[in-house]
């Protein structure tokens, strides 16, 4: 799946949602999140984000890897 990283926080441009063919990008309080099971990995959102917040999860390194779990956790029940 693709994930959204810290660059989205308090920016929330939202243009990524218009690029997603399966509507798997959801708005949260301070950032948007990609549903890891709904994402079809088309990559349309990755290049459209003006702050470069979106990446394929397997290409994310370092501290940004925390956002793999952060995106996933949003869609999991308690
Ligand atoms: Fe955030 Fe970029 Fe989308 S700032 S809402 S990931 S276009």
mmCIF file of N, CA, C and O and ligand atoms in Angstrom:
data_model
loop_
_atom_site.group_PDB
_atom_site.id
_atom_site.type_symbol
_atom_site.label_atom_id
_atom_site.label_comp_id
_atom_site.label_asym_id
_atom_site.label_seq_id
_atom_site.Cartn_x
_atom_site.Cartn_y
_atom_site.Cartn_z
ATOM 1 N N UNK A 1 0.846 -1.207 0.000
ATOM 2 C CA UNK A 1 0.000 0.000 0.000
ATOM 3 C C UNK A 1 0.875 1.248 0.000
ATOM 4 O O UNK A 1 2.064 1.183 0.312
ATOM 5 N N UNK A 2 0.236 2.349 -0.342
ATOM 6 C CA UNK A 2 0.911 3.627 -0.154
ATOM 7 C C UNK A 2 0.501 4.161 1.218
ATOM 8 O O UNK A 2 -0.536 3.781 1.759
ATOM 9 N N UNK A 3 1.339 5.036 1.766
ATOM 10 C CA UNK A 3 1.025 5.635 3.069
ATOM 11 C C UNK A 3 1.213 7.149 2.995
ATOM 12 O O UNK A 3 1.915 7.658 2.122
ATOM 13 N N UNK A 4 0.566 7.830 3.946
ATOM 14 C CA UNK A 4 0.763 9.270 4.075
ATOM 15 C C UNK A 4 1.632 9.525 5.302
ATOM 16 O O UNK A 4 1.454 8.897 6.349
ATOM 17 N N UNK A 5 2.600 10.428 5.172
ATOM 18 C CA UNK A 5 3.599 10.688 6.208
ATOM 19 C C UNK A 5 3.396 12.062 6.849
ATOM 20 O O UNK A 5 2.461 12.774 6.532
ATOM 21 N N UNK A 6 4.339 12.417 7.716
ATOM 22 C CA UNK A 6 4.212 13.613 8.557
ATOM 23 C C UNK A 6 4.018 14.919 7.788
ATOM 24 O O UNK A 6 3.430 15.860 8.313
ATOM 25 N N UNK A 7 4.490 14.969 6.564
ATOM 26 C CA UNK A 7 4.366 16.218 5.792
ATOM 27 C C UNK A 7 2.916 16.666 5.645
ATOM 28 O O UNK A 7 2.637 17.850 5.409
ATOM 29 N N UNK A 8 1.984 15.726 5.755
ATOM 30 C CA UNK A 8 0.556 16.054 5.612
ATOM 31 C C UNK A 8 -0.010 16.758 6.847
ATOM 32 O O UNK A 8 -1.009 17.477 6.745
ATOM 33 N N UNK A 9 0.624 16.548 8.003
ATOM 34 C CA UNK A 9 0.078 17.070 9.259
ATOM 35 C C UNK A 9 -0.105 18.584 9.197
ATOM 36 O O UNK A 9 0.838 19.326 8.897
ATOM 37 N N UNK A 10 -1.327 19.012 9.481
ATOM 38 C CA UNK A 10 -1.730 20.422 9.477
ATOM 39 C C UNK A 10 -1.590 21.108 8.113
ATOM 40 O O UNK A 10 -1.723 22.326 8.020
ATOM 41 N N UNK A 11 -1.321 20.316 7.082
ATOM 42 C CA UNK A 11 -1.326 20.839 5.712
ATOM 43 C C UNK A 11 -2.646 20.435 5.052
ATOM 44 O O UNK A 11 -3.436 21.276 4.626
ATOM 45 N N UNK A 12 -2.867 19.099 5.025
ATOM 46 C CA UNK A 12 -4.156 18.566 4.566
ATOM 47 C C UNK A 12 -4.617 19.196 3.254
ATOM 48 O O UNK A 12 -5.741 19.668 3.145
ATOM 49 N N UNK A 13 -3.750 19.211 2.294
ATOM 50 C CA UNK A 13 -4.109 19.791 0.999
ATOM 51 C C UNK A 13 -5.356 19.144 0.392
ATOM 52 O O UNK A 13 -6.241 19.834 -0.104
ATOM 53 N N UNK A 14 -5.416 17.812 0.443
ATOM 54 C CA UNK A 14 -6.615 17.098 0.012
ATOM 55 C C UNK A 14 -6.679 16.736 -1.459
ATOM 56 O O UNK A 14 -7.554 15.963 -1.859
ATOM 57 N N UNK A 15 -5.784 17.248 -2.267
ATOM 58 C CA UNK A 15 -5.837 16.958 -3.705
ATOM 59 C C UNK A 15 -5.640 15.464 -3.980
ATOM 60 O O UNK A 15 -6.144 14.931 -4.977
ATOM 61 N N UNK A 16 -4.937 14.790 -3.087
ATOM 62 C CA UNK A 16 -4.709 13.350 -3.257
ATOM 63 C C UNK A 16 -6.019 12.576 -3.365
ATOM 64 O O UNK A 16 -6.106 11.599 -4.104
ATOM 65 N N UNK A 17 -7.046 13.018 -2.641
ATOM 66 C CA UNK A 17 -8.313 12.276 -2.645
ATOM 67 C C UNK A 17 -8.955 12.299 -4.032
ATOM 68 O O UNK A 17 -9.665 11.365 -4.397
ATOM 69 N N UNK A 18 -8.703 13.336 -4.797
ATOM 70 C CA UNK A 18 -9.300 13.424 -6.126
ATOM 71 C C UNK A 18 -8.587 12.511 -7.121
ATOM 72 O O UNK A 18 -9.132 12.208 -8.170
ATOM 73 N N UNK A 19 -7.366 12.075 -6.780
ATOM 74 C CA UNK A 19 -6.604 11.227 -7.695
ATOM 75 C C UNK A 19 -6.857 9.746 -7.465
ATOM 76 O O UNK A 19 -6.496 8.913 -8.292
ATOM 77 N N UNK A 20 -7.474 9.401 -6.339
ATOM 78 C CA UNK A 20 -7.610 7.984 -5.960
ATOM 79 C C UNK A 20 -8.827 7.349 -6.627
ATOM 80 O O UNK A 20 -9.957 7.757 -6.378
ATOM 81 N N UNK A 21 -8.611 6.307 -7.452
ATOM 82 C CA UNK A 21 -9.728 5.679 -8.155
ATOM 83 C C UNK A 21 -10.603 4.818 -7.259
ATOM 84 O O UNK A 21 -11.716 4.468 -7.639
ATOM 85 N N UNK A 22 -10.132 4.456 -6.073
ATOM 86 C CA UNK A 22 -10.928 3.611 -5.182
ATOM 87 C C UNK A 22 -11.343 4.334 -3.892
ATOM 88 O O UNK A 22 -11.877 3.703 -2.972
ATOM 89 N N UNK A 23 -11.110 5.639 -3.832
ATOM 90 C CA UNK A 23 -11.509 6.446 -2.664
ATOM 91 C C UNK A 23 -11.041 5.859 -1.339
ATOM 92 O O UNK A 23 -11.820 5.729 -0.400
ATOM 93 N N UNK A 24 -9.757 5.514 -1.274
ATOM 94 C CA UNK A 24 -9.257 4.889 -0.046
ATOM 95 C C UNK A 24 -8.475 5.865 0.826
ATOM 96 O O UNK A 24 -7.807 5.455 1.771
ATOM 97 N N UNK A 25 -8.565 7.174 0.525
ATOM 98 C CA UNK A 25 -7.864 8.179 1.326
ATOM 99 C C UNK A 25 -8.883 8.920 2.182
ATOM 100 O O UNK A 25 -9.828 9.512 1.661
ATOM 101 N N UNK A 26 -8.688 8.863 3.499
ATOM 102 C CA UNK A 26 -9.677 9.368 4.445
ATOM 103 C C UNK A 26 -9.122 10.519 5.277
ATOM 104 O O UNK A 26 -7.953 10.515 5.663
ATOM 105 N N UNK A 27 -10.003 11.470 5.580
ATOM 106 C CA UNK A 27 -9.593 12.635 6.356
ATOM 107 C C UNK A 27 -9.607 12.345 7.844
ATOM 108 O O UNK A 27 -10.590 11.843 8.390
ATOM 109 N N UNK A 28 -8.501 12.695 8.515
ATOM 110 C CA UNK A 28 -8.432 12.631 9.960
ATOM 111 C C UNK A 28 -8.381 14.039 10.516
ATOM 112 O O UNK A 28 -8.531 15.016 9.780
ATOM 113 N N UNK A 29 -8.159 14.146 11.812
ATOM 114 C CA UNK A 29 -8.177 15.457 12.435
ATOM 115 C C UNK A 29 -7.046 16.352 11.932
ATOM 116 O O UNK A 29 -7.271 17.496 11.568
ATOM 117 N N UNK A 30 -5.827 15.828 11.893
ATOM 118 C CA UNK A 30 -4.680 16.659 11.508
ATOM 119 C C UNK A 30 -4.020 16.243 10.207
ATOM 120 O O UNK A 30 -3.119 16.930 9.715
ATOM 121 N N UNK A 31 -4.419 15.082 9.669
ATOM 122 C CA UNK A 31 -3.843 14.639 8.395
ATOM 123 C C UNK A 31 -4.804 13.662 7.733
ATOM 124 O O UNK A 31 -5.810 13.288 8.322
ATOM 125 N N UNK A 32 -4.482 13.261 6.526
ATOM 126 C CA UNK A 32 -5.254 12.241 5.833
ATOM 127 C C UNK A 32 -4.509 10.910 5.958
ATOM 128 O O UNK A 32 -3.292 10.873 6.212
ATOM 129 N N UNK A 33 -5.264 9.812 5.776
ATOM 130 C CA UNK A 33 -4.699 8.474 5.916
ATOM 131 C C UNK A 33 -5.173 7.589 4.768
ATOM 132 O O UNK A 33 -6.289 7.744 4.279
ATOM 133 N N UNK A 34 -4.319 6.633 4.368
ATOM 134 C CA UNK A 34 -4.676 5.687 3.315
ATOM 135 C C UNK A 34 -5.026 4.338 3.935
ATOM 136 O O UNK A 34 -4.247 3.780 4.716
ATOM 137 N N UNK A 35 -6.190 3.818 3.574
ATOM 138 C CA UNK A 35 -6.618 2.514 4.073
ATOM 139 C C UNK A 35 -5.762 1.429 3.403
ATOM 140 O O UNK A 35 -5.816 1.265 2.176
ATOM 141 N N UNK A 36 -4.980 0.689 4.195
ATOM 142 C CA UNK A 36 -4.010 -0.239 3.599
ATOM 143 C C UNK A 36 -4.635 -1.405 2.849
ATOM 144 O O UNK A 36 -3.993 -1.982 1.959
ATOM 145 N N UNK A 37 -5.860 -1.782 3.190
ATOM 146 C CA UNK A 37 -6.479 -2.904 2.476
ATOM 147 C C UNK A 37 -7.277 -2.457 1.258
ATOM 148 O O UNK A 37 -7.471 -3.217 0.319
ATOM 149 N N UNK A 38 -7.716 -1.225 1.273
ATOM 150 C CA UNK A 38 -8.475 -0.716 0.123
ATOM 151 C C UNK A 38 -7.553 -0.201 -0.983
ATOM 152 O O UNK A 38 -7.931 -0.157 -2.159
ATOM 153 N N UNK A 39 -6.343 0.201 -0.615
ATOM 154 C CA UNK A 39 -5.385 0.754 -1.577
ATOM 155 C C UNK A 39 -5.012 -0.298 -2.623
ATOM 156 O O UNK A 39 -4.653 -1.429 -2.284
ATOM 157 N N UNK A 40 -5.108 0.069 -3.899
ATOM 158 C CA UNK A 40 -4.757 -0.867 -4.983
ATOM 159 C C UNK A 40 -3.342 -0.601 -5.523
ATOM 160 O O UNK A 40 -2.931 -1.148 -6.529
ATOM 161 N N UNK A 41 -2.604 0.290 -4.831
ATOM 162 C CA UNK A 41 -1.203 0.562 -5.161
ATOM 163 C C UNK A 41 -1.011 1.117 -6.559
ATOM 164 O O UNK A 41 0.006 0.833 -7.201
ATOM 165 N N UNK A 42 -1.959 1.912 -7.019
ATOM 166 C CA UNK A 42 -1.827 2.466 -8.378
ATOM 167 C C UNK A 42 -0.790 3.582 -8.424
ATOM 168 O O UNK A 42 -0.212 3.853 -9.465
ATOM 169 N N UNK A 43 -0.591 4.264 -7.266
ATOM 170 C CA UNK A 43 0.419 5.319 -7.205
ATOM 171 C C UNK A 43 -0.021 6.676 -7.725
ATOM 172 O O UNK A 43 0.788 7.604 -7.774
ATOM 173 N N UNK A 44 -1.286 6.809 -8.090
ATOM 174 C CA UNK A 44 -1.755 8.084 -8.630
ATOM 175 C C UNK A 44 -1.581 9.241 -7.641
ATOM 176 O O UNK A 44 -1.308 10.367 -8.025
ATOM 177 N N UNK A 45 -1.749 8.968 -6.356
ATOM 178 C CA UNK A 45 -1.683 10.029 -5.338
ATOM 179 C C UNK A 45 -0.261 10.484 -5.048
ATOM 180 O O UNK A 45 -0.042 11.601 -4.586
ATOM 181 N N UNK A 46 0.712 9.621 -5.307
ATOM 182 C CA UNK A 46 2.078 9.893 -4.857
ATOM 183 C C UNK A 46 2.655 11.170 -5.466
ATOM 184 O O UNK A 46 3.266 11.980 -4.770
ATOM 185 N N UNK A 47 2.449 11.362 -6.750
ATOM 186 C CA UNK A 47 3.073 12.508 -7.401
ATOM 187 C C UNK A 47 2.228 13.778 -7.305
ATOM 188 O O UNK A 47 2.735 14.875 -7.536
ATOM 189 N N UNK A 48 0.959 13.635 -6.934
ATOM 190 C CA UNK A 48 0.072 14.798 -6.929
ATOM 191 C C UNK A 48 0.179 15.608 -5.631
ATOM 192 O O UNK A 48 -0.167 16.793 -5.613
ATOM 193 N N UNK A 49 0.651 15.026 -4.553
ATOM 194 C CA UNK A 49 0.730 15.743 -3.272
ATOM 195 C C UNK A 49 1.755 16.868 -3.348
ATOM 196 O O UNK A 49 2.921 16.626 -3.632
ATOM 197 N N UNK A 50 1.342 18.109 -3.059
ATOM 198 C CA UNK A 50 2.258 19.247 -3.191
ATOM 199 C C UNK A 50 3.384 19.272 -2.155
ATOM 200 O O UNK A 50 4.390 19.950 -2.361
ATOM 201 N N UNK A 51 3.213 18.538 -1.049
ATOM 202 C CA UNK A 51 4.276 18.507 -0.037
ATOM 203 C C UNK A 51 4.971 17.139 0.014
ATOM 204 O O UNK A 51 5.718 16.850 0.949
ATOM 205 N N UNK A 52 4.704 16.304 -0.990
ATOM 206 C CA UNK A 52 5.425 15.036 -1.136
ATOM 207 C C UNK A 52 5.266 14.120 0.086
ATOM 208 O O UNK A 52 6.230 13.509 0.541
ATOM 209 N N UNK A 53 4.041 14.043 0.594
ATOM 210 C CA UNK A 53 3.782 13.280 1.822
ATOM 211 C C UNK A 53 3.517 11.803 1.577
ATOM 212 O O UNK A 53 3.458 11.023 2.526
ATOM 213 N N UNK A 54 3.330 11.383 0.323
ATOM 214 C CA UNK A 54 2.857 10.025 0.037
ATOM 215 C C UNK A 54 3.955 9.173 -0.599
ATOM 216 O O UNK A 54 4.657 9.614 -1.506
ATOM 217 N N UNK A 55 4.081 7.953 -0.062
ATOM 218 C CA UNK A 55 5.087 7.014 -0.554
ATOM 219 C C UNK A 55 4.539 5.594 -0.513
ATOM 220 O O UNK A 55 3.654 5.293 0.263
ATOM 221 N N UNK A 56 5.135 4.705 -1.331
ATOM 222 C CA UNK A 56 4.898 3.275 -1.162
ATOM 223 C C UNK A 56 5.512 2.854 0.165
ATOM 224 O O UNK A 56 6.643 3.260 0.496
ATOM 225 N N UNK A 57 4.772 2.048 0.935
ATOM 226 C CA UNK A 57 5.257 1.692 2.277
ATOM 227 C C UNK A 57 6.622 0.992 2.233
ATOM 228 O O UNK A 57 7.452 1.199 3.117
ATOM 229 N N UNK A 58 6.878 0.208 1.189
ATOM 230 C CA UNK A 58 8.161 -0.499 1.152
ATOM 231 C C UNK A 58 9.335 0.385 0.720
ATOM 232 O O UNK A 58 10.475 -0.068 0.688
ATOM 233 N N UNK A 59 9.057 1.637 0.411
ATOM 234 C CA UNK A 59 10.136 2.569 0.062
ATOM 235 C C UNK A 59 10.425 3.570 1.176
ATOM 236 O O UNK A 59 11.298 4.425 1.051
ATOM 237 N N UNK A 60 9.672 3.452 2.271
ATOM 238 C CA UNK A 60 9.813 4.391 3.379
ATOM 239 C C UNK A 60 10.927 3.925 4.318
ATOM 240 O O UNK A 60 11.025 2.750 4.640
ATOM 241 N N UNK A 61 11.765 4.865 4.741
ATOM 242 C CA UNK A 61 12.889 4.516 5.605
ATOM 243 C C UNK A 61 12.890 5.361 6.888
ATOM 244 O O UNK A 61 12.204 6.374 6.969
ATOM 245 N N UNK A 62 13.689 4.916 7.855
ATOM 246 C CA UNK A 62 13.923 5.696 9.068
ATOM 247 C C UNK A 62 12.663 5.955 9.875
ATOM 248 O O UNK A 62 11.773 5.110 9.957
ATOM 249 N N UNK A 63 12.591 7.154 10.454
ATOM 250 C CA UNK A 63 11.485 7.508 11.342
ATOM 251 C C UNK A 63 10.145 7.504 10.608
ATOM 252 O O UNK A 63 9.100 7.291 11.215
ATOM 253 N N UNK A 64 10.184 7.707 9.306
ATOM 254 C CA UNK A 64 8.940 7.713 8.535
ATOM 255 C C UNK A 64 8.233 6.359 8.546
ATOM 256 O O UNK A 64 7.048 6.273 8.274
ATOM 257 N N UNK A 65 8.973 5.297 8.870
ATOM 258 C CA UNK A 65 8.349 3.966 8.890
ATOM 259 C C UNK A 65 7.241 3.865 9.932
ATOM 260 O O UNK A 65 6.343 3.029 9.820
ATOM 261 N N UNK A 66 7.292 4.726 10.957
ATOM 262 C CA UNK A 66 6.226 4.741 11.960
ATOM 263 C C UNK A 66 4.873 5.034 11.318
ATOM 264 O O UNK A 66 3.836 4.590 11.807
ATOM 265 N N UNK A 67 4.892 5.748 10.219
ATOM 266 C CA UNK A 67 3.630 6.114 9.574
ATOM 267 C C UNK A 67 2.957 4.943 8.861
ATOM 268 O O UNK A 67 1.784 5.025 8.508
ATOM 269 N N UNK A 68 3.668 3.843 8.658
ATOM 270 C CA UNK A 68 3.024 2.635 8.132
ATOM 271 C C UNK A 68 1.976 2.162 9.148
ATOM 272 O O UNK A 68 0.822 1.915 8.805
ATOM 273 N N UNK A 69 2.387 2.074 10.413
ATOM 274 C CA UNK A 69 1.462 1.667 11.476
ATOM 275 C C UNK A 69 0.415 2.742 11.754
ATOM 276 O O UNK A 69 -0.742 2.435 12.023
ATOM 277 N N UNK A 70 0.825 3.990 11.691
ATOM 278 C CA UNK A 70 -0.104 5.096 11.971
ATOM 279 C C UNK A 70 -1.255 5.084 10.968
ATOM 280 O O UNK A 70 -2.419 5.225 11.347
ATOM 281 N N UNK A 71 -0.967 4.877 9.690
ATOM 282 C CA UNK A 71 -2.033 4.780 8.694
ATOM 283 C C UNK A 71 -2.916 3.566 8.967
ATOM 284 O O UNK A 71 -4.133 3.653 8.963
ATOM 285 N N UNK A 72 -2.291 2.424 9.245
ATOM 286 C CA UNK A 72 -3.045 1.189 9.462
ATOM 287 C C UNK A 72 -3.950 1.280 10.693
ATOM 288 O O UNK A 72 -5.113 0.886 10.666
ATOM 289 N N UNK A 73 -3.413 1.851 11.783
ATOM 290 C CA UNK A 73 -4.144 1.898 13.056
ATOM 291 C C UNK A 73 -5.443 2.688 12.971
ATOM 292 O O UNK A 73 -6.398 2.410 13.696
ATOM 293 N N UNK A 74 -5.484 3.679 12.083
ATOM 294 C CA UNK A 74 -6.680 4.509 11.951
ATOM 295 C C UNK A 74 -7.902 3.662 11.573
ATOM 296 O O UNK A 74 -9.023 3.973 11.946
ATOM 297 N N UNK A 75 -7.649 2.567 10.853
ATOM 298 C CA UNK A 75 -8.761 1.784 10.318
ATOM 299 C C UNK A 75 -9.031 0.506 11.108
ATOM 300 O O UNK A 75 -9.843 -0.317 10.715
ATOM 301 N N UNK A 76 -8.333 0.346 12.234
ATOM 302 C CA UNK A 76 -8.546 -0.833 13.063
ATOM 303 C C UNK A 76 -9.428 -0.496 14.253
ATOM 304 O O UNK A 76 -9.303 0.568 14.838
ATOM 305 N N UNK A 77 -10.296 -1.415 14.602
ATOM 306 C CA UNK A 77 -11.164 -1.229 15.749
ATOM 307 C C UNK A 77 -10.380 -1.318 17.045
ATOM 308 O O UNK A 77 -9.188 -1.658 17.018
ATOM 309 N N UNK A 78 -10.991 -1.015 18.173
ATOM 310 C CA UNK A 78 -10.322 -1.033 19.466
ATOM 311 C C UNK A 78 -9.959 -2.447 19.907
ATOM 312 O O UNK A 78 -10.468 -3.409 19.354
HETATM 313 FE FE1 LIG B 1 -2.038 15.483 2.690
HETATM 314 FE FE2 LIG B 1 -0.758 15.754 0.461
HETATM 315 FE FE3 LIG B 1 -3.078 14.587 0.482
HETATM 316 S S1 LIG B 1 -0.858 17.264 2.082
HETATM 317 S S2 LIG B 1 -4.185 15.516 2.139
HETATM 318 S S3 LIG B 1 -1.232 13.833 1.473
HETATM 319 S S4 LIG B 1 -2.330 15.967 -1.091
#
